[in-house]
CSV table of C-alpha atoms and ligand atoms in Angstrom, one decimal:
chain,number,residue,atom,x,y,z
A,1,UNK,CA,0.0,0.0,0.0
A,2,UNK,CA,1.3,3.6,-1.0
A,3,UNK,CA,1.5,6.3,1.3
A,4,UNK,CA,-0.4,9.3,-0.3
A,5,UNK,CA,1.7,12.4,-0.3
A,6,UNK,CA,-0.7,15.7,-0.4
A,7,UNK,CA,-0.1,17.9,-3.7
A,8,UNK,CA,1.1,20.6,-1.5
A,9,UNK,CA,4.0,18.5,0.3
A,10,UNK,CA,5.7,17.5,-3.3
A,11,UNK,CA,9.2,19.4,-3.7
A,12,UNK,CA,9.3,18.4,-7.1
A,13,UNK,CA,6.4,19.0,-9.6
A,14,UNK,CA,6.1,18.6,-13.1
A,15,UNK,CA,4.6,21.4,-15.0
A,16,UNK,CA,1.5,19.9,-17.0
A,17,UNK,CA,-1.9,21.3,-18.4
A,18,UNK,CA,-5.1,19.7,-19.4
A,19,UNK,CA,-6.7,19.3,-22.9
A,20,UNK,CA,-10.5,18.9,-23.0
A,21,UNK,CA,-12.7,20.0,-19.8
A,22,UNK,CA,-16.0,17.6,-20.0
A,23,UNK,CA,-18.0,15.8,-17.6
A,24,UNK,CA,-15.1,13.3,-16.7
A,25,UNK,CA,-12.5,15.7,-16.2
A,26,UNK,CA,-14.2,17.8,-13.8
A,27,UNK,CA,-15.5,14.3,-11.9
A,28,UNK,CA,-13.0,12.6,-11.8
A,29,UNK,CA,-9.6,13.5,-13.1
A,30,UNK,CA,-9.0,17.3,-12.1
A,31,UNK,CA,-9.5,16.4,-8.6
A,32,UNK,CA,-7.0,13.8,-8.5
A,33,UNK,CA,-4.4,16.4,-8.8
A,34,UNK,CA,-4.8,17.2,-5.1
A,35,UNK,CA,-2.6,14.1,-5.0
A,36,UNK,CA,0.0,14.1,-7.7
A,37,UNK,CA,3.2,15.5,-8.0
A,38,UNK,CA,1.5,18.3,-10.6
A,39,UNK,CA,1.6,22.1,-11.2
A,40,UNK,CA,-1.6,22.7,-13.4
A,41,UNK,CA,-0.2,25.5,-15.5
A,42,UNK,CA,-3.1,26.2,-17.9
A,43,UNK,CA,-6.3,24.7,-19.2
A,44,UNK,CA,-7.7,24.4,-22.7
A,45,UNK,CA,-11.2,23.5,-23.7
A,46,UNK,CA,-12.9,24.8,-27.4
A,47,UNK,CA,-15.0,26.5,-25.3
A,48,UNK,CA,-13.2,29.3,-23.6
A,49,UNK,CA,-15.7,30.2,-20.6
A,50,UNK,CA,-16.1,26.7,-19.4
A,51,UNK,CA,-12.6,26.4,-19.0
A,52,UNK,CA,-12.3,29.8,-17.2
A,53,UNK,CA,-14.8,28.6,-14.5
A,54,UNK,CA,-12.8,25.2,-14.0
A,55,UNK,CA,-9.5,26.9,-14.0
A,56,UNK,CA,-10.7,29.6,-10.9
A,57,UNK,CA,-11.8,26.1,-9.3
A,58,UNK,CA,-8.3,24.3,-9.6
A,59,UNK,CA,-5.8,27.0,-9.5
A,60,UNK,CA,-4.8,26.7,-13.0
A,61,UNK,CA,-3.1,30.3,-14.4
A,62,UNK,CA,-3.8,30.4,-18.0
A,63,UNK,CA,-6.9,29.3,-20.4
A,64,UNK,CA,-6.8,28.6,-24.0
A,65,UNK,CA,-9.2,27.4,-26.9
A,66,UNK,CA,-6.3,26.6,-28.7
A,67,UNK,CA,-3.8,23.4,-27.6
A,68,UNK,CA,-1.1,24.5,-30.2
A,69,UNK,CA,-1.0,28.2,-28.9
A,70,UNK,CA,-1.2,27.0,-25.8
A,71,UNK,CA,1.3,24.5,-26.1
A,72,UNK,CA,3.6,27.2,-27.8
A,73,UNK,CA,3.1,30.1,-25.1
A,74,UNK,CA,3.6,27.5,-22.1
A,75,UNK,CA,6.3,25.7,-20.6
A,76,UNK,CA,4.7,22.2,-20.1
A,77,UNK,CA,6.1,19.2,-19.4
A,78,UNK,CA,3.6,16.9,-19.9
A,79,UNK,CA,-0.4,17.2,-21.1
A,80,UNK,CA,-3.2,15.4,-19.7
A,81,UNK,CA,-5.7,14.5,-22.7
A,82,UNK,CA,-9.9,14.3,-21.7
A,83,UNK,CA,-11.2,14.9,-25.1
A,84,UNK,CA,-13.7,12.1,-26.2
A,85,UNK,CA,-14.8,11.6,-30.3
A,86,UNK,CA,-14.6,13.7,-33.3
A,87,UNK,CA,-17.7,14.0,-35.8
A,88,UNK,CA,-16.9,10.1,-37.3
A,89,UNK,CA,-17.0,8.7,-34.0
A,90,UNK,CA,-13.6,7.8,-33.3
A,91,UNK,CA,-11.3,8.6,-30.5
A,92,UNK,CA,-10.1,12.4,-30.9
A,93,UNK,CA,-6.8,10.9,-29.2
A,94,UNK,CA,-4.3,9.6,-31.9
A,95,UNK,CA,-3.8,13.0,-33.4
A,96,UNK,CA,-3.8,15.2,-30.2
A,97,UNK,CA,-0.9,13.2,-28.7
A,98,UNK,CA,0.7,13.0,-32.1
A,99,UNK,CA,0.6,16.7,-32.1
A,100,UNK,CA,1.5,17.2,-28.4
A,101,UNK,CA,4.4,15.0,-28.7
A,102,UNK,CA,5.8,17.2,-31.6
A,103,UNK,CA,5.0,20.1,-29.6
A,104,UNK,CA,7.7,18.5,-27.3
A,105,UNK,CA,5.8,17.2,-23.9
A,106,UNK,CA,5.0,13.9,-22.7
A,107,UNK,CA,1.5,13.1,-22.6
A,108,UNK,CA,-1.5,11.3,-20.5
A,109,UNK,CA,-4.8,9.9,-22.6
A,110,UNK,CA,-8.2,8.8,-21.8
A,111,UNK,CA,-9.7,5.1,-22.7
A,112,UNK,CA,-9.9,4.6,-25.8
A,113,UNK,CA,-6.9,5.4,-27.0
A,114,UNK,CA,-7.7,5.1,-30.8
A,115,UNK,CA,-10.0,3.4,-33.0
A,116,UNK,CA,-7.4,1.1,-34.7
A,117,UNK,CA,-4.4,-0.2,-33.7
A,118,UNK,CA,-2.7,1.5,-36.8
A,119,UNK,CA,-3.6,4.7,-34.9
A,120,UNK,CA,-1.9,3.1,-32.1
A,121,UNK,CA,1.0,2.1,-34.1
A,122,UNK,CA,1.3,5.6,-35.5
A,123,UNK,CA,1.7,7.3,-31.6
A,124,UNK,CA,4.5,4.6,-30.7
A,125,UNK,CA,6.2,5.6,-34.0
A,126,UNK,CA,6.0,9.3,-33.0
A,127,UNK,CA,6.7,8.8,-29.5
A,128,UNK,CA,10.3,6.5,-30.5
A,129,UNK,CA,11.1,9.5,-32.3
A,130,UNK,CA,9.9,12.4,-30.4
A,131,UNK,CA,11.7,10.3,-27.0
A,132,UNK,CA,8.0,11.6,-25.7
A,133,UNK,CA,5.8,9.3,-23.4
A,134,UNK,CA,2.3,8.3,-23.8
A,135,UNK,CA,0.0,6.8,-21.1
A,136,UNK,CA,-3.0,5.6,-21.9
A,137,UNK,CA,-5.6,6.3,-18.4
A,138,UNK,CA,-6.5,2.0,-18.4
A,139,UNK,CA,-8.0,2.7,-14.5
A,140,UNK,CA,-8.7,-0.5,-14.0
A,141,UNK,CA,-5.2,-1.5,-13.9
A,142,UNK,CA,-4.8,0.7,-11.0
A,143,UNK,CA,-7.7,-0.5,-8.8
A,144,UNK,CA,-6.3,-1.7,-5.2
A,145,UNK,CA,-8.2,-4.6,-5.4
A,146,UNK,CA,-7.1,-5.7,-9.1
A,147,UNK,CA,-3.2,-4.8,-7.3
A,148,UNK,CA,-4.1,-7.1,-5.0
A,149,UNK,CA,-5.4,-9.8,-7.4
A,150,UNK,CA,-2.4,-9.5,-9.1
A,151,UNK,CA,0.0,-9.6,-6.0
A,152,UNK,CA,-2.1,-12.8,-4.9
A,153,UNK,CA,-1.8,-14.4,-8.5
A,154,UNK,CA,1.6,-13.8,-9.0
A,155,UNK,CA,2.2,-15.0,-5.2
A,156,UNK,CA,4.3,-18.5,-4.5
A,157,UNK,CA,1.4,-20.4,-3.2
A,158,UNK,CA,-1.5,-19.6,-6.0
A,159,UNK,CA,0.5,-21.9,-8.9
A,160,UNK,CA,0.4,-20.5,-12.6
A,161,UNK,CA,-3.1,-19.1,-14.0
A,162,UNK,CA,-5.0,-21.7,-15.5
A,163,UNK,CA,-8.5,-20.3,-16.0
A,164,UNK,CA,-10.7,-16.9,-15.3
A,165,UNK,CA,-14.1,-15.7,-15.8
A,166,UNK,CA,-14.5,-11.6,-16.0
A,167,UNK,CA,-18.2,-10.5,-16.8
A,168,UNK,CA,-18.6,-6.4,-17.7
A,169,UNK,CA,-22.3,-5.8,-18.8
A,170,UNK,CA,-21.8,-4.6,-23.2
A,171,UNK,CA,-23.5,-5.1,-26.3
A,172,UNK,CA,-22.2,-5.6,-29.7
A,173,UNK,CA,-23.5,-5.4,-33.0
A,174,UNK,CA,-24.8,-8.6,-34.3
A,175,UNK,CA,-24.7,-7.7,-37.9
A,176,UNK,CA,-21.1,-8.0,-39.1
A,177,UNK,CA,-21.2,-5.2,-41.6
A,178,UNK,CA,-22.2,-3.0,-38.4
A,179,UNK,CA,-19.0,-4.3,-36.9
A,180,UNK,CA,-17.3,-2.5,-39.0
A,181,UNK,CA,-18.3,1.0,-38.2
A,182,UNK,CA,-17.0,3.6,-35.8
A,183,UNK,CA,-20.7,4.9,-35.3
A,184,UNK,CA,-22.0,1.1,-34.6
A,185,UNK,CA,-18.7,0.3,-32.5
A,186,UNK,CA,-18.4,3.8,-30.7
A,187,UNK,CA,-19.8,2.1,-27.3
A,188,UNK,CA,-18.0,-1.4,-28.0
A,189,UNK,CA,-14.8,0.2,-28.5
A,190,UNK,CA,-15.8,2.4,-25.1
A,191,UNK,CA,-16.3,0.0,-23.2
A,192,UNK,CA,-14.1,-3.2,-24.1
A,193,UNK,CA,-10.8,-1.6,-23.3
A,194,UNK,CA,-12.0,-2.1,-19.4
A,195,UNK,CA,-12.2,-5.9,-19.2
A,196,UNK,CA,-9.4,-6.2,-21.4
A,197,UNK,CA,-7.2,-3.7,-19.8
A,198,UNK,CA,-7.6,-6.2,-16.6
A,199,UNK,CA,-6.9,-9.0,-18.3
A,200,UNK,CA,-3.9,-8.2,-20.2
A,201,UNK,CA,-2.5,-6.4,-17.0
A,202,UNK,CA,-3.1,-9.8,-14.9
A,203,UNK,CA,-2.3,-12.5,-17.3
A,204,UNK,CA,-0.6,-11.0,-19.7
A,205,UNK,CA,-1.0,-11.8,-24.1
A,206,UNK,CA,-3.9,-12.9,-26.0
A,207,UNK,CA,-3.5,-15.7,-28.3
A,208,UNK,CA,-6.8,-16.0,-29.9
A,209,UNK,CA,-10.2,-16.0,-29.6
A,210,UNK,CA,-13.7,-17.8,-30.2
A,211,UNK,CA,-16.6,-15.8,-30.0
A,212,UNK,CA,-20.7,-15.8,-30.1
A,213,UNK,CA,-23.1,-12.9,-30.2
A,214,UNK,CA,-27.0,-13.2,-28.9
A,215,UNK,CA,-29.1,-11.8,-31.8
A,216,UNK,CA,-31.4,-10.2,-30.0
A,217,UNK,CA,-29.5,-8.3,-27.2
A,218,UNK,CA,-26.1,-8.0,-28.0
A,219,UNK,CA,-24.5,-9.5,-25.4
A,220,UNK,CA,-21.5,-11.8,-26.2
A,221,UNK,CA,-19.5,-14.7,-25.2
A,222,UNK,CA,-15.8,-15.1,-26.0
A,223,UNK,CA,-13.3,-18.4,-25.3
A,224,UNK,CA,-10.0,-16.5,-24.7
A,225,UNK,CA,-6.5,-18.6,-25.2
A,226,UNK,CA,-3.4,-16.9,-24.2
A,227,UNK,CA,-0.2,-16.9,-24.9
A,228,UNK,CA,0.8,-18.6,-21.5
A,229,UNK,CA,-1.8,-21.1,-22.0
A,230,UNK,CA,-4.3,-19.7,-19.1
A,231,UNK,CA,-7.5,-20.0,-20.8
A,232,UNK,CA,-11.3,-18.6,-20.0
A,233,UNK,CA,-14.3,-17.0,-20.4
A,234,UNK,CA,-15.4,-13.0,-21.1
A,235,UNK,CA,-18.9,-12.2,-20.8
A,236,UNK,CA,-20.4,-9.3,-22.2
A,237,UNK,CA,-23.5,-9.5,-19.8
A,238,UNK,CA,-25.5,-6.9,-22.0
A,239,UNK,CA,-29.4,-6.7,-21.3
A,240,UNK,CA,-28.3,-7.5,-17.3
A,241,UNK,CA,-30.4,-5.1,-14.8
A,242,UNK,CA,-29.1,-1.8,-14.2
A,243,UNK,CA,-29.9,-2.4,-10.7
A,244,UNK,CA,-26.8,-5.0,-10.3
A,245,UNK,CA,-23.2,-4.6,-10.3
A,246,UNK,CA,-21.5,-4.8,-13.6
A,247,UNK,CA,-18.4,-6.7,-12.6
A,248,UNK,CA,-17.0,-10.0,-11.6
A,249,UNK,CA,-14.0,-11.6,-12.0
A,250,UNK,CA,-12.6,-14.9,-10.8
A,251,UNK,CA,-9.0,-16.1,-11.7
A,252,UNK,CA,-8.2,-19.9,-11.2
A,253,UNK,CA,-4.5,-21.2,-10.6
A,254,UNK,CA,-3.7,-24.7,-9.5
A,255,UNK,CA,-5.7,-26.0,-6.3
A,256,UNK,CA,-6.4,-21.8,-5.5
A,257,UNK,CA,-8.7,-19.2,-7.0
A,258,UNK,CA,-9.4,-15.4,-6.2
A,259,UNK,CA,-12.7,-13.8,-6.5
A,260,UNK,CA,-13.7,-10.7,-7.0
A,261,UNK,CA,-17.0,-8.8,-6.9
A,262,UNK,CA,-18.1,-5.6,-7.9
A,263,UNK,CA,-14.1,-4.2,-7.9
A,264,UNK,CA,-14.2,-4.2,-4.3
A,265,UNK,CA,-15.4,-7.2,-2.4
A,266,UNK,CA,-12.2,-9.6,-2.8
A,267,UNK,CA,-11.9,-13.1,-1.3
A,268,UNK,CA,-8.8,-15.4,-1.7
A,269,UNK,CA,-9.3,-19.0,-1.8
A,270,UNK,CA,-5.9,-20.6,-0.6
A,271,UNK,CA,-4.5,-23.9,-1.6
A,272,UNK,CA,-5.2,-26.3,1.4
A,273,UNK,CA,-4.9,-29.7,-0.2
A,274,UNK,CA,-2.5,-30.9,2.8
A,275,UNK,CA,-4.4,-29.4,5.3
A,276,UNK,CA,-7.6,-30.6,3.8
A,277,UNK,CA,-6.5,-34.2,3.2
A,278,UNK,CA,-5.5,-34.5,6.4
A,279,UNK,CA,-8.6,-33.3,8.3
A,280,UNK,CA,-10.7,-36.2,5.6
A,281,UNK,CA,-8.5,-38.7,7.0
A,282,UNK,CA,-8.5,-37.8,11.0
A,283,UNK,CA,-12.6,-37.3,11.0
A,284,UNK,CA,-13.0,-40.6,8.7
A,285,UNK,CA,-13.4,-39.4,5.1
A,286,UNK,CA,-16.1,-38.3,2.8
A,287,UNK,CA,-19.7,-38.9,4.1
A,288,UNK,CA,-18.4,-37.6,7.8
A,289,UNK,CA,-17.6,-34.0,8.3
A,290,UNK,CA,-19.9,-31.7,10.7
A,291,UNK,CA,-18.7,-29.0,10.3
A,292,UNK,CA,-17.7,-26.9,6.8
A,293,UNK,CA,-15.6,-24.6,8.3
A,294,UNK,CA,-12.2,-25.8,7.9
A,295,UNK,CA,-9.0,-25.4,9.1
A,296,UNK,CA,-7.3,-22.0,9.9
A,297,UNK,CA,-4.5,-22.7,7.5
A,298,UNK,CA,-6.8,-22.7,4.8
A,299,UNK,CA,-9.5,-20.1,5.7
A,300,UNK,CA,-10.5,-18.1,3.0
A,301,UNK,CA,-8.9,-14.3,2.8
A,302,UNK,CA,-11.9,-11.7,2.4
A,303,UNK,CA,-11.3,-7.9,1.8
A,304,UNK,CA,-14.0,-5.8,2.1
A,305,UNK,CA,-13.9,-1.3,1.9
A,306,UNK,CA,-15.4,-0.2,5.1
A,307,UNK,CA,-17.3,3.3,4.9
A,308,UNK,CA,-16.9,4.9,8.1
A,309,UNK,CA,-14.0,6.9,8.1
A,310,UNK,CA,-12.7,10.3,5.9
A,311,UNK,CA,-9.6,7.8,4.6
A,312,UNK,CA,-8.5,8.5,0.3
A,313,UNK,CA,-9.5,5.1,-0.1
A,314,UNK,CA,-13.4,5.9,0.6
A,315,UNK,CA,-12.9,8.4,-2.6
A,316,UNK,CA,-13.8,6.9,-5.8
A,317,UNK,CA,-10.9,8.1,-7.4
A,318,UNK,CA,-9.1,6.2,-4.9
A,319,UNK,CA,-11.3,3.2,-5.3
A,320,UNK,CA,-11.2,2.9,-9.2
A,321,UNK,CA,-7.6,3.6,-9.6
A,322,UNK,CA,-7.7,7.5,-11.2
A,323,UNK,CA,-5.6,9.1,-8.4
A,324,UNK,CA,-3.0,6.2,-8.8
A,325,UNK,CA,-2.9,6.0,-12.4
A,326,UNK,CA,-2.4,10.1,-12.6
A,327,UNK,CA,0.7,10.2,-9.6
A,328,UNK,CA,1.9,6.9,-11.6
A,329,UNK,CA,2.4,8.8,-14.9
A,330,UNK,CA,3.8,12.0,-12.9
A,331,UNK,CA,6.4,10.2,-10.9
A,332,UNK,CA,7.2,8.1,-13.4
A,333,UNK,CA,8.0,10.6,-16.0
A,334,UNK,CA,10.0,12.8,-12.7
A,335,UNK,CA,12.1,9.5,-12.0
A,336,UNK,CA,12.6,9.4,-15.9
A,337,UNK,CA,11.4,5.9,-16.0
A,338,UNK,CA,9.2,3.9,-19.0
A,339,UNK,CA,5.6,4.2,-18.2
A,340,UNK,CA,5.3,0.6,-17.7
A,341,UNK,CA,1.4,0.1,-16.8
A,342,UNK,CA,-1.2,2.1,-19.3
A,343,UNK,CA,1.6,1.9,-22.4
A,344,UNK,CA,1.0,2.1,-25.8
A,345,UNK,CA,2.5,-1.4,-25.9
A,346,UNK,CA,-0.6,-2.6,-23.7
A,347,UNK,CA,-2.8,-0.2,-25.8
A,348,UNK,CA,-1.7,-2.0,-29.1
A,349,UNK,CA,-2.5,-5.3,-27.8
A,350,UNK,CA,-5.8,-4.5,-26.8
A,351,UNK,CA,-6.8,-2.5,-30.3
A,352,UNK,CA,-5.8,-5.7,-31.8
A,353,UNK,CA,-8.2,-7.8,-29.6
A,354,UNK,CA,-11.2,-5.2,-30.0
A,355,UNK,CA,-10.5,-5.4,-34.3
A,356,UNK,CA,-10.5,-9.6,-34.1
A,357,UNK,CA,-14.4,-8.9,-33.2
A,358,UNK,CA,-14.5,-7.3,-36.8
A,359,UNK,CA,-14.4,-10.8,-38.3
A,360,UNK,CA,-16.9,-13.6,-38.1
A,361,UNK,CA,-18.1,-14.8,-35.1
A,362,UNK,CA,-17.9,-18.4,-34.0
A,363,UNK,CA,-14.5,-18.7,-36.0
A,364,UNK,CA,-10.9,-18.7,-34.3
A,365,UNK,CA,-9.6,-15.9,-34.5
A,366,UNK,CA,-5.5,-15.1,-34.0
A,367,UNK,CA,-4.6,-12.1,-32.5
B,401,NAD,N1,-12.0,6.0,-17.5
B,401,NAD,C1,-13.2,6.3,-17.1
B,401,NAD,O1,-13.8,5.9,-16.1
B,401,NAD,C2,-14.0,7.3,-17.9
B,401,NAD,C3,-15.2,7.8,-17.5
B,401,NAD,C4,-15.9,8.7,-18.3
B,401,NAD,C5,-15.3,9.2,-19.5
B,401,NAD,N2,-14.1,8.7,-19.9
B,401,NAD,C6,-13.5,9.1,-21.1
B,401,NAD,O2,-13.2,10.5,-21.0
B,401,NAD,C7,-13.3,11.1,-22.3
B,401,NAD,C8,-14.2,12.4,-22.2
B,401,NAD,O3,-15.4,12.0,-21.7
B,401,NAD,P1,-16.5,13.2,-21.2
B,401,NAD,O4,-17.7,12.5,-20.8
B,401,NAD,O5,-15.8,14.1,-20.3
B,401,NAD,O6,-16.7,14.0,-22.6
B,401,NAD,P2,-17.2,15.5,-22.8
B,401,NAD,O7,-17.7,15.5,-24.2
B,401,NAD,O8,-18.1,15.9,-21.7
B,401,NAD,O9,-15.9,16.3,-22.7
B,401,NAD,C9,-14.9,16.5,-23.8
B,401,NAD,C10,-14.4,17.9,-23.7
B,401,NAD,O10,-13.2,17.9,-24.6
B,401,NAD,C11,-13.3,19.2,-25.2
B,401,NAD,N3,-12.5,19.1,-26.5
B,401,NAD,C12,-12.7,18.3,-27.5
B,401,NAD,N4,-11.7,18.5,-28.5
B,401,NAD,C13,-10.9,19.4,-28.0
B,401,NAD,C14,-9.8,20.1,-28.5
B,401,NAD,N5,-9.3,19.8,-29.7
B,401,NAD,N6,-9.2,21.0,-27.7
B,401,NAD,C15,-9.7,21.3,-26.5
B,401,NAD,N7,-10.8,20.8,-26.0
B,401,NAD,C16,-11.4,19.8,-26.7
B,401,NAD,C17,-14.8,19.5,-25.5
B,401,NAD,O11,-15.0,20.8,-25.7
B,401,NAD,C18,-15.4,18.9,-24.2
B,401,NAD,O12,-15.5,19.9,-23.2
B,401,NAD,C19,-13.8,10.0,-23.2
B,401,NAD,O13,-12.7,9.5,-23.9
B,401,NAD,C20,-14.4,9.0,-22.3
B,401,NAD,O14,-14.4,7.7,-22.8
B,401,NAD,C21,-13.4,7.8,-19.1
C-alpha cells in the first residue's frame, strides 16, 4: 500500500496542463491532482468560458481554446488528454498526442486510445522518435483490489493461472457489416478496453479467440486462449439489470482461485490440499464431516472497503484507480522511467483484440 503524499508537500512537480474540460475531467480526473506531484499550469477546452470557470476552481493560471497556442506560449512538461470523439465517432486521441508530442511534452490519454491499432501504431512511432511518453488512463489496472489480485496471482502459493471468468455488462452489434463501423462500435470500443485492460495487466498476451453474439441483445460470449496457456471465459453480460453490479471476476491457478465482486469485495481461496486431506482422513473421510468450516490454515482471505472513516481510499478516485494511475504517470515521467502500466505497448494489444471482433463470429480468430 502507498502512502499518499498531499499535492502541496511535493518538492518536485512537473509542469503539465489539461486538454479537454467535460464531464469526466471535472469528476473525476481534475480532482486527482490534489494528490499528484503536478503544477496545473493552464487549461484548454474549445469553449473558452467553461474552462475559465474550472481553471478559478483548480488554481490553473492560463486558459486557452487553442492546444497549439497554448502548447507554444507554455512551458509544459507533460499534457493530460480528456477529449472524447470527433464527428466520425472515433477517439479524438491519436492525433492530439501525435501533435502534443511534436509540440515536445509527454502526454497522458483517456480510454480509448484510438480506433485502430494503426492509430496506435502511429503514436508509438512518433513517440520512438519524439523520445516523448504516452500513457493511456487503463483505470482498471490501478484498482487496489485488481493490485491485490495481481500480488495474490503472482504469489508463491497460487500456482500458474489456469483459468478466469471476468463478466462487464456490453452489447455488440450482431450484424457484421455494423462491426465494421466507428458509429456502430463507438460504445463497443468504449467500453471493451476495461475488461481487457484487466486482463492483459493480470495474465498478460492474448492468443486468440472464439466468439458468439445473442441476436437479440447484443450480449457476447468469447473463449479466450493466451499466450501462456491460461485459458477462460469473457462475458459481455448486456441486457443485465441496471440495478446490479457490472463486474466480476474470478481467476483460477492450480488447487487456488481469487474472486472478486463488484471491484471491491475480494476473497482469496488458498491452496489447502495438505491441510484438507489430512482433516478427511482424521474425521473418517467423505460422508463424515460436521462442520464446513475448515482449518485455519486454509481459511479463506476476504477484503471488504469499510465506509466509516474520511480515509483516500473511501474516494472513488481512490477506489477505481484515477488518483493512482495520474501520480503513476507524474512520478514516473519525474524519475525518468518507462511508463510501464497504461503503455502504448498494452494499448496496441488490446486494439488488436477489439479489431479480431470485426471478423466472423464463432471462428478462431488469432490475435
Ligand atoms: N476512465 C473512465 O472511467 C472514464 C469515465 C468517463 C469518461 N471517460 C472518457 O473520457 C473522455 C471524455 O469524456 P467526457 O464524458 O468528459 O466527454 P465530454 O464531451 O463531456 O468532454 C470532452 C471535452 O473535450 C473538449 N475538447 C474536444 N476536443 C478538444 C480540443 N481539440 N481542444 C480542446 N478541448 C477539446 C470538449 O469541448 C469537451 O469539453 C472520453 O474518452 C471517455 O471515454 C473515461
Amino acid at each position: 500500500m502507498k502512502y499518499i503524499k498531499y499535492n502541496y508537500e511535493y518538492d518536485n512537480k512537473l509542469k503539465v496542463a489539461v486538454i479537454g474540460v467535460g464531464g469526466h475531467t471535472f469528476r473525476n480526473i481534475l480532482p486527482c491532482f490534489a494528490y499528484a506531484p503536478v503544477d496545473l499550469v493552464s487549461i484548454c477546452d474549445l469553449d473558452v468560458n467553461k474552462a475559465k470557470d474550472v481553471a478559478g476552481l483548480y488554481g490553473a493560471k492560463r486558459v486557452y481554446d487553442n492546444y497549439y497556442e497554448m502548447l507554444e506560449k507554455e512551458d509544459i512538461d507533460a499534457v493530460f488528454v480528456i477529449a472524447g470523439y470527433d464527428d466520425n465517432h472515433k477517439p479524438l486521441y491519436p492525433k492530439i498526442a501525435i501533435n502534443c508530442m511534436k509540440l515536445g511534452t509527454h502526454v497522458w490519454i483517456e480510454k480509448p486510445p484510438a480506433a485502430s491499432s494503426k492509430e496506435i501504431q502511429e503514436m508509438l512511432e512518433v513517440s520512438r522518435e519524439t523520445n516523448k511518453q504516452v500513457m493511456v488512463g487503463f483505470k482498471k489496472m490501478f484498482f487496489p483490489s485488481i493490485q491485490k489480485v495481481k500480488q495474490i496471482i503472482n504469489s508463491d502459493g497460487f500456482g500458474d493461472v489456469t483459468s478466469f471468468y471476468i463478466r462487464y455488462p456490453q452489447n455488440i452489434p450482431y450484424n457484421i457489416n455494423d462491426r465494421q463501423k466507428d458509429r456502430e462500435m463507438m460504445w463497443f470500443l468504449d467500453h471493451i478496453v476495461h475488461p481487457l485492460s484487466i486482463l492483459v495487466y493480470l495474465i498478460g498476451e492474448i492468443d486468440s479467440i472464439y466468439y458468439m453474439i445473442n441476436d437479440k441483445v447484443g450480449s457476447s460470449s468469447t473463449n479466450i486462449i493466451f499466450k501462456n496457456g491460461a485459458i477462460g471465459c469473457l462475458h459481455l453480460a448486456a441486457a443485465s439489470s441496471n440495478t446490479s453490479p457490472l463486474e466480476r471476476l474470478e481467476i483460477i491457478g492450480e488447487g487456488s482461485n481469487v474472486v472478486l465482486e463488484n471491484g471491491v469485495s475480494l476473497k482469496y481461496y488458498k491452496k489447502g490440499d495438505r491441510v484438507i486431506k489430512e482433516l478427511k482422513h482424521t474425521l473418517g473421510g467423505y460422508g463424515r464431516m460436521s462442520s464446513y468450516i475448515g482449518d485455519d490454515e486454509v481459511a479463506p482471505m476476504i477484503w471488504e472497503p469499510e465506509f466509516s472513516l474520511g480515509q483516500l481510499y473511501n474516494k472513488n478516485i481512490f477506489m477505481l484507480g484515477y488518483a493512482q494511475e495520474i501520480i503513476y504517470f507524474a512520478e514516473t515521467l519525474l524519475n525518468e522511467d518507462v511508463i510501464e502500466n497504461g503503455s502504448l505497448a498494452q494499448a496496441l494489444h488490446i486494439l488488436k483484440v477489439y479489431e479480431a471482433y470485426k471478423n466472423e463470429q464463432k471462428t478462431l480468430i488469432k490475435i
